[in-house]
Short mmCIF file of C-alpha atoms in Angstrom, two decimals:
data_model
loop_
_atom_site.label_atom_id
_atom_site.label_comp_id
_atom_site.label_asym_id
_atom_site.label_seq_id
_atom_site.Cartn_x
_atom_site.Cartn_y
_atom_site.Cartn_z
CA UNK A 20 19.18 47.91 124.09
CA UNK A 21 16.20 49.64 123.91
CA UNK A 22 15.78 52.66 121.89
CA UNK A 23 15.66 56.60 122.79
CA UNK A 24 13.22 58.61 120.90
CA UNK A 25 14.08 62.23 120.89
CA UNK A 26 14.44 65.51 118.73
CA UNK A 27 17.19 65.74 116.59
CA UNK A 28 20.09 68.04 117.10
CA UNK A 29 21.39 70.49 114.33
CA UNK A 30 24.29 67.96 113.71
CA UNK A 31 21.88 65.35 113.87
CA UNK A 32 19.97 66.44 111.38
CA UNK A 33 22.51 67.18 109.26
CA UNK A 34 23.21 63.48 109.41
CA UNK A 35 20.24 62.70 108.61
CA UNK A 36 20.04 65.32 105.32
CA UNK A 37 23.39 63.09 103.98
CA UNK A 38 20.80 59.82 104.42
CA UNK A 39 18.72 61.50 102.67
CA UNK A 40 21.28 62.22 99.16
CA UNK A 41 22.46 58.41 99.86
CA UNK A 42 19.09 57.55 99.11
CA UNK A 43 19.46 59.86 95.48
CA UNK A 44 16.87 62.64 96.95
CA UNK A 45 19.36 64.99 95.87
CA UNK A 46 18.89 67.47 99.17
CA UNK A 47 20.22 71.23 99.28
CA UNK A 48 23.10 71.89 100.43
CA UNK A 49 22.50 73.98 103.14
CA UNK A 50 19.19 72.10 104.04
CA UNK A 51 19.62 70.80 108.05
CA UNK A 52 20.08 74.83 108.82
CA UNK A 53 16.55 75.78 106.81
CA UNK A 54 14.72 72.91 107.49
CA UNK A 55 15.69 73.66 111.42
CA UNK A 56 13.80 76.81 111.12
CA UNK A 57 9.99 75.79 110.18
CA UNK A 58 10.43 73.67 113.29
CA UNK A 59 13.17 73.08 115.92
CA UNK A 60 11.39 70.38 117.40
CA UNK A 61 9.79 68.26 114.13
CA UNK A 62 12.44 66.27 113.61
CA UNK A 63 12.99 63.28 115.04
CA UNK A 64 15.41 60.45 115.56
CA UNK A 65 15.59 56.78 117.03
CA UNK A 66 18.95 56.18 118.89
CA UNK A 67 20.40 52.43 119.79
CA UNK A 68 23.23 53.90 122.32
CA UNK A 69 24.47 57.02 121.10
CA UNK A 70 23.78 55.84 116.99
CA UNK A 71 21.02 57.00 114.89
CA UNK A 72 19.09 54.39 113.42
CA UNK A 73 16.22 55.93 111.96
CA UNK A 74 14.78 59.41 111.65
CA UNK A 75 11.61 61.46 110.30
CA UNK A 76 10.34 65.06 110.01
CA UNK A 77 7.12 65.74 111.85
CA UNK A 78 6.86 69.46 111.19
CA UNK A 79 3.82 71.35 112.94
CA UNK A 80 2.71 74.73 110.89
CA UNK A 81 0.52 76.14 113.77
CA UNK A 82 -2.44 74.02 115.25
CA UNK A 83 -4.12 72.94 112.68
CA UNK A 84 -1.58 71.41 109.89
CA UNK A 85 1.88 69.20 109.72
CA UNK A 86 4.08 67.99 107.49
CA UNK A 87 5.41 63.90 107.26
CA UNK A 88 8.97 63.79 105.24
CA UNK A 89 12.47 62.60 105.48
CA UNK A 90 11.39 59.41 106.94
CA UNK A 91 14.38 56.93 106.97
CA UNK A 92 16.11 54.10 108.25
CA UNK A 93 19.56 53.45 108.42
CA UNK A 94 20.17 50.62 105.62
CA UNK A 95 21.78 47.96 108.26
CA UNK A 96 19.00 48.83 110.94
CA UNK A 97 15.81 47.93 108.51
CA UNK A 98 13.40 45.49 109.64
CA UNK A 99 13.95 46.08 113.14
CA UNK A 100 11.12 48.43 114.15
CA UNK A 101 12.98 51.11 114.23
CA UNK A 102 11.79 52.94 111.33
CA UNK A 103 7.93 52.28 112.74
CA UNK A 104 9.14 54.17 115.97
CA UNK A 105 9.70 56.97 114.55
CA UNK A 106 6.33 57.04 112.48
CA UNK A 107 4.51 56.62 114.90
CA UNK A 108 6.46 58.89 117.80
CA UNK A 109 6.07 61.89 114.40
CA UNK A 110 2.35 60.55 113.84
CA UNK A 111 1.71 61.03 117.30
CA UNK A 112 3.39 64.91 117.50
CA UNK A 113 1.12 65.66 114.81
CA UNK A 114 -1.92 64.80 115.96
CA UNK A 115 -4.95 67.12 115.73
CA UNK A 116 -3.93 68.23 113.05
CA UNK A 117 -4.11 68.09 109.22
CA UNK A 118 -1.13 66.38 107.86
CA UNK A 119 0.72 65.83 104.54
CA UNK A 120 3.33 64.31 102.68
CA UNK A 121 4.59 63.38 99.53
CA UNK A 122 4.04 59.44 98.83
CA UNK A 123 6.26 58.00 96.09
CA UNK A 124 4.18 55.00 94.06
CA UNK A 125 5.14 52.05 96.22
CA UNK A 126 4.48 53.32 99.12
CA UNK A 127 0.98 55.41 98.08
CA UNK A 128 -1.01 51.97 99.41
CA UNK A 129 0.94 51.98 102.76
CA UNK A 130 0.10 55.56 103.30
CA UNK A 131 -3.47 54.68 102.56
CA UNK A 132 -3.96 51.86 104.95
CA UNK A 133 -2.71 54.79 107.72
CA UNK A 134 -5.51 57.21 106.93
CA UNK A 135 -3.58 59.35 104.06
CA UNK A 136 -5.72 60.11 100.92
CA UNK A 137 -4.16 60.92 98.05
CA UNK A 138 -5.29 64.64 96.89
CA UNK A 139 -2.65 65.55 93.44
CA UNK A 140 -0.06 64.39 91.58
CA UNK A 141 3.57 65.78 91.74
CA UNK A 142 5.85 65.92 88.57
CA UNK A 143 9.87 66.65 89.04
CA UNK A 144 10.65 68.64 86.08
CA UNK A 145 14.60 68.91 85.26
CA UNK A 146 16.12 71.25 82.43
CA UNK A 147 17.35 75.01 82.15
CA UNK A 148 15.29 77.58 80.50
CA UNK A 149 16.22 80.38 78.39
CA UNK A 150 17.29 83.56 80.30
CA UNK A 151 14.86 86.12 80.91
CA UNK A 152 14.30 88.11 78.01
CA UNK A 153 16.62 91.63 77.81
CA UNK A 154 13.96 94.43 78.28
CA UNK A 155 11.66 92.63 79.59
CA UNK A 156 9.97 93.61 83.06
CA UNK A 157 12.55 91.78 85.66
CA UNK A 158 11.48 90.18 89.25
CA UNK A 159 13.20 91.90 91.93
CA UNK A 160 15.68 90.13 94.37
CA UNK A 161 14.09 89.43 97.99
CA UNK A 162 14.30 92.20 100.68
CA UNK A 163 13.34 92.18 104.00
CA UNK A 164 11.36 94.90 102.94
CA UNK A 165 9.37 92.57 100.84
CA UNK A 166 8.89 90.13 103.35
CA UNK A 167 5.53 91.46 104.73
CA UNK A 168 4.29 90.39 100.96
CA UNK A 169 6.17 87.46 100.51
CA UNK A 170 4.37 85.93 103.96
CA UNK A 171 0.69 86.97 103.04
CA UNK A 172 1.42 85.93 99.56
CA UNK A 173 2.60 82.33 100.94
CA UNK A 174 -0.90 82.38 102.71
CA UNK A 175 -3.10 81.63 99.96
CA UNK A 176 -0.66 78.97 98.59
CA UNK A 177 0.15 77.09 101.76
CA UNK A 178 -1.50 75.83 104.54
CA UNK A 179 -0.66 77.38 107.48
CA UNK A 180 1.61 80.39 108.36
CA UNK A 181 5.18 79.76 108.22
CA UNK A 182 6.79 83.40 108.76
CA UNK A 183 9.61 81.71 110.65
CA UNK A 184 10.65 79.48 107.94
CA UNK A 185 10.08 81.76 105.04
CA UNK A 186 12.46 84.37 106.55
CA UNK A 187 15.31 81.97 106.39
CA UNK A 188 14.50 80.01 103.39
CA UNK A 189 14.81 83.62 101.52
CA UNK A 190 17.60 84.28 102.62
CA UNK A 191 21.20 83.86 100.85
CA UNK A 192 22.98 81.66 99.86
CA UNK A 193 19.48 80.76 98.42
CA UNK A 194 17.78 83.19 95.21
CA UNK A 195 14.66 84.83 96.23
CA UNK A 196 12.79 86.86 93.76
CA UNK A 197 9.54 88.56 93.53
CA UNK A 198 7.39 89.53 90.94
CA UNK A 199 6.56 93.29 91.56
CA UNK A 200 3.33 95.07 89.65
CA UNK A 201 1.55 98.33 89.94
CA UNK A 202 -0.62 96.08 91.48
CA UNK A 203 1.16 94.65 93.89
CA UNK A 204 3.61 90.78 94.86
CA UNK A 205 1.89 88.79 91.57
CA UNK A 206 4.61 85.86 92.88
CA UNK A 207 7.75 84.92 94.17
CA UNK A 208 10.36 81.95 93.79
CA UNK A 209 13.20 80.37 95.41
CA UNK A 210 16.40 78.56 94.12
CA UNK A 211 18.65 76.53 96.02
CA UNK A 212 21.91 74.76 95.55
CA UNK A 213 21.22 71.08 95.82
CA UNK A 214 24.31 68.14 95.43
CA UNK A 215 23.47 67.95 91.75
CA UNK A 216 22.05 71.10 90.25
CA UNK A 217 19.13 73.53 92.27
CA UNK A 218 15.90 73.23 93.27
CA UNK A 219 13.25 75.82 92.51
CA UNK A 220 10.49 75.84 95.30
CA UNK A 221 8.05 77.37 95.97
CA UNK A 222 6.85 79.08 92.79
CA UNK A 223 3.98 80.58 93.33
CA UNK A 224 2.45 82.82 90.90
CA UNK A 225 -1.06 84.64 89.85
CA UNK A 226 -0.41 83.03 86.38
CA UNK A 227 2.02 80.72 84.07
CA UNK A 228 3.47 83.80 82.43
CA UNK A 229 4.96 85.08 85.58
CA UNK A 230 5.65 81.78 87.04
CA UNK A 231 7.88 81.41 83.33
CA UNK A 232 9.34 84.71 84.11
CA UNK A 233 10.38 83.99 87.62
CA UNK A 234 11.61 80.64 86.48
CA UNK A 235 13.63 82.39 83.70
CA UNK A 236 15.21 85.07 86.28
CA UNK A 237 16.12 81.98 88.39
CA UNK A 238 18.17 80.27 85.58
CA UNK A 239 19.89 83.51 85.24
CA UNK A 240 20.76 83.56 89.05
CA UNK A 241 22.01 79.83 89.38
CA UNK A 242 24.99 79.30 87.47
CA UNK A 243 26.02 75.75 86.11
CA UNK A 244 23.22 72.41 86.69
CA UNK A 245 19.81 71.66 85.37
CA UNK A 246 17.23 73.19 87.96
CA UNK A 247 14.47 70.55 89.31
CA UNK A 248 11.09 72.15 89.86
CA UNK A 249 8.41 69.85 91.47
CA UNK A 250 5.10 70.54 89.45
CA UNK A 251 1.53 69.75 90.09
CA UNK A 252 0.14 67.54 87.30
CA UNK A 253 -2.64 69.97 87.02
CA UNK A 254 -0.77 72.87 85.94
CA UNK A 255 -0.54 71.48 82.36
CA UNK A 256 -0.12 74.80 79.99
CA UNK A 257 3.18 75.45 82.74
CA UNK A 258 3.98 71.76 82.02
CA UNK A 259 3.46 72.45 78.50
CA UNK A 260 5.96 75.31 78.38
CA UNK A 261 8.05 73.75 80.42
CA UNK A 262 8.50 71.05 77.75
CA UNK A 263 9.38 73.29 75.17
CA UNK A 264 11.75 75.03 77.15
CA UNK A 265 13.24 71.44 77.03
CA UNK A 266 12.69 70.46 80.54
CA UNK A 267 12.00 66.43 81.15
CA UNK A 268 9.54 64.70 83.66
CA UNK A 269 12.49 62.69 86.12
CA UNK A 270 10.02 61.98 89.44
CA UNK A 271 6.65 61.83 90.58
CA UNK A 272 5.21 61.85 93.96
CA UNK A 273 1.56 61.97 95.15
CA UNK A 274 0.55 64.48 97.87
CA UNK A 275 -1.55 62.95 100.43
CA UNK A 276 -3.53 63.98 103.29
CA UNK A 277 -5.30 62.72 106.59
CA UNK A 278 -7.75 64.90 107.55
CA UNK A 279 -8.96 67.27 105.81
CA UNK A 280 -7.35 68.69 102.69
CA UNK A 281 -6.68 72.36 103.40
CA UNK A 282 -8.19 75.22 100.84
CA UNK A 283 -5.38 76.42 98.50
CA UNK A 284 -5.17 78.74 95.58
CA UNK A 285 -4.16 75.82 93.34
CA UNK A 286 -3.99 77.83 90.29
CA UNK A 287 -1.13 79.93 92.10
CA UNK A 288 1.02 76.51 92.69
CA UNK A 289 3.42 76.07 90.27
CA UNK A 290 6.05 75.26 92.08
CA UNK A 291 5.64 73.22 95.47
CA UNK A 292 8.40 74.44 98.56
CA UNK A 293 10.05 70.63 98.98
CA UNK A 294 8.48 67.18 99.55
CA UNK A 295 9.94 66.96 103.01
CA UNK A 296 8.55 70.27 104.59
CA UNK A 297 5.14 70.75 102.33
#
């Protein structure tokens, strides 16, 4: 029977989240719903009657950049073409366009061979800091309010606007803080509940002492598991502190591009959102 490319449902994608923590990525647990809102239409499934055999995100940010993630195949469907279906059919939404993803090591030479260069390295970071210090200046909970901030704050830090998504992905059950000065936002940070533990991303921050404070506020918010932060290899004095505060390197990914590499405050990443939406 030949196979139906389409978008993926709500359900459908929440189908394809649970692939996703067979395979150990250790998703969020509210994930399908969030991921739904940077793009109702970027992810995509292959379908042999009414099962899904493989799927993939192909999220477009705008006109000019997209995103390549959650690309699997159902474990008794593999080597059947279905999973290069769905490459190409989310290659092919894409195109135009900047696009990115996160390659693990294995498959940073298949990636190549399709156009992707690689651009930084990606270090998981797993522990559970110290709480914030008492007395100490506190980042505030997001607000709608703050929102304005939070989305031209995003802008220098990511590639494209995502107003959309960030409105959602702030939003409870998720923890949302911002780092407030006289000043003005100097960086914000999100927590979610994953299967095992949370997931901090982004963190983005005008330097490591905040990005330590917002990290510290976040322990304080998510009660019981080690949180999982997903660090570029250049931010080494973060790295650094994150060592002492007893955190340990678990999994690294390379971020690749094909075309070219959008302009980012790099020095602001230390946290990146998640390696299937950028």
């Amino acid at each position: 029977m030949k196979p139906t490319i389409r978008a993926l449902s709500l359900e459908e994608l929440a189908v394809l989240v649970d692939w996703a923590a067979a395979e150990g990525w250790n998703p969020g647990l509210e994930d399908a719903a969030m991921f739904q809102a940077a793009d109702q239409e970027g992810f995509i499934g292959a379908f042999v009657g009414n099962e899904m055999v493989a799927a993939i995100s192909a999220v477009a940010y705008g006109h000019d950049f997209g995103f390549i993630g959650l690309y699997i195949c159902r474990p008794d469907m593999r080597g059947k073409g279905y999973g290069k279906m769905v490459w190409t059919a989310g290659m092919d939404r894409l195109a135009g366009r900047t696009i990115g993803l996160d390659g693990v090591e294995e498959q940073q030479a298949n990636y190549q061979s399709k156009g992707f260069t690689p651009a930084y390295e990606t270090v998981r970071y797993s522990g559970r800091p110290a709480a914030a210090p008492i007395g100490a200046e506190r980042p505030r909970m997001v607000t709608s309010q703050l929102m304005p901030d939070i989305i031209a704050y995003d802008a220098r830090c990511f590639p494209a606007s995502r107003s959309s998504f960030l409105r959602r992905w702030v939003q409870p059950p998720h923890h949302a803080l911002a780092a407030i000065t006289p000043r003005g936002m100097a960086g914000y940070a999100v927590a979610r509940s994953c299967r095992s533990g949370f997931k901090v991303g982004p963190l983005f921050a005008d330097d490591m002492q905040t990005a330590v404070g917002l990290l510290e506020e976040l322990a304080s918010a998510c009660e019981g598991g080690d949180l999982n932060i997903d660090v570029p290899a250049t931010q080494v004095d973060f790295i650094a502190a994150l060592g002492a505060a007893g955190f340990s390197p678990t999994f690294t990914t390379t971020r690749m591009y094909k075309g070219p590499p959008p302009k980012l405050d790099a020095n602001r990443i230390f946290g990146v959102t998640t390696l299937e939406l950028g």
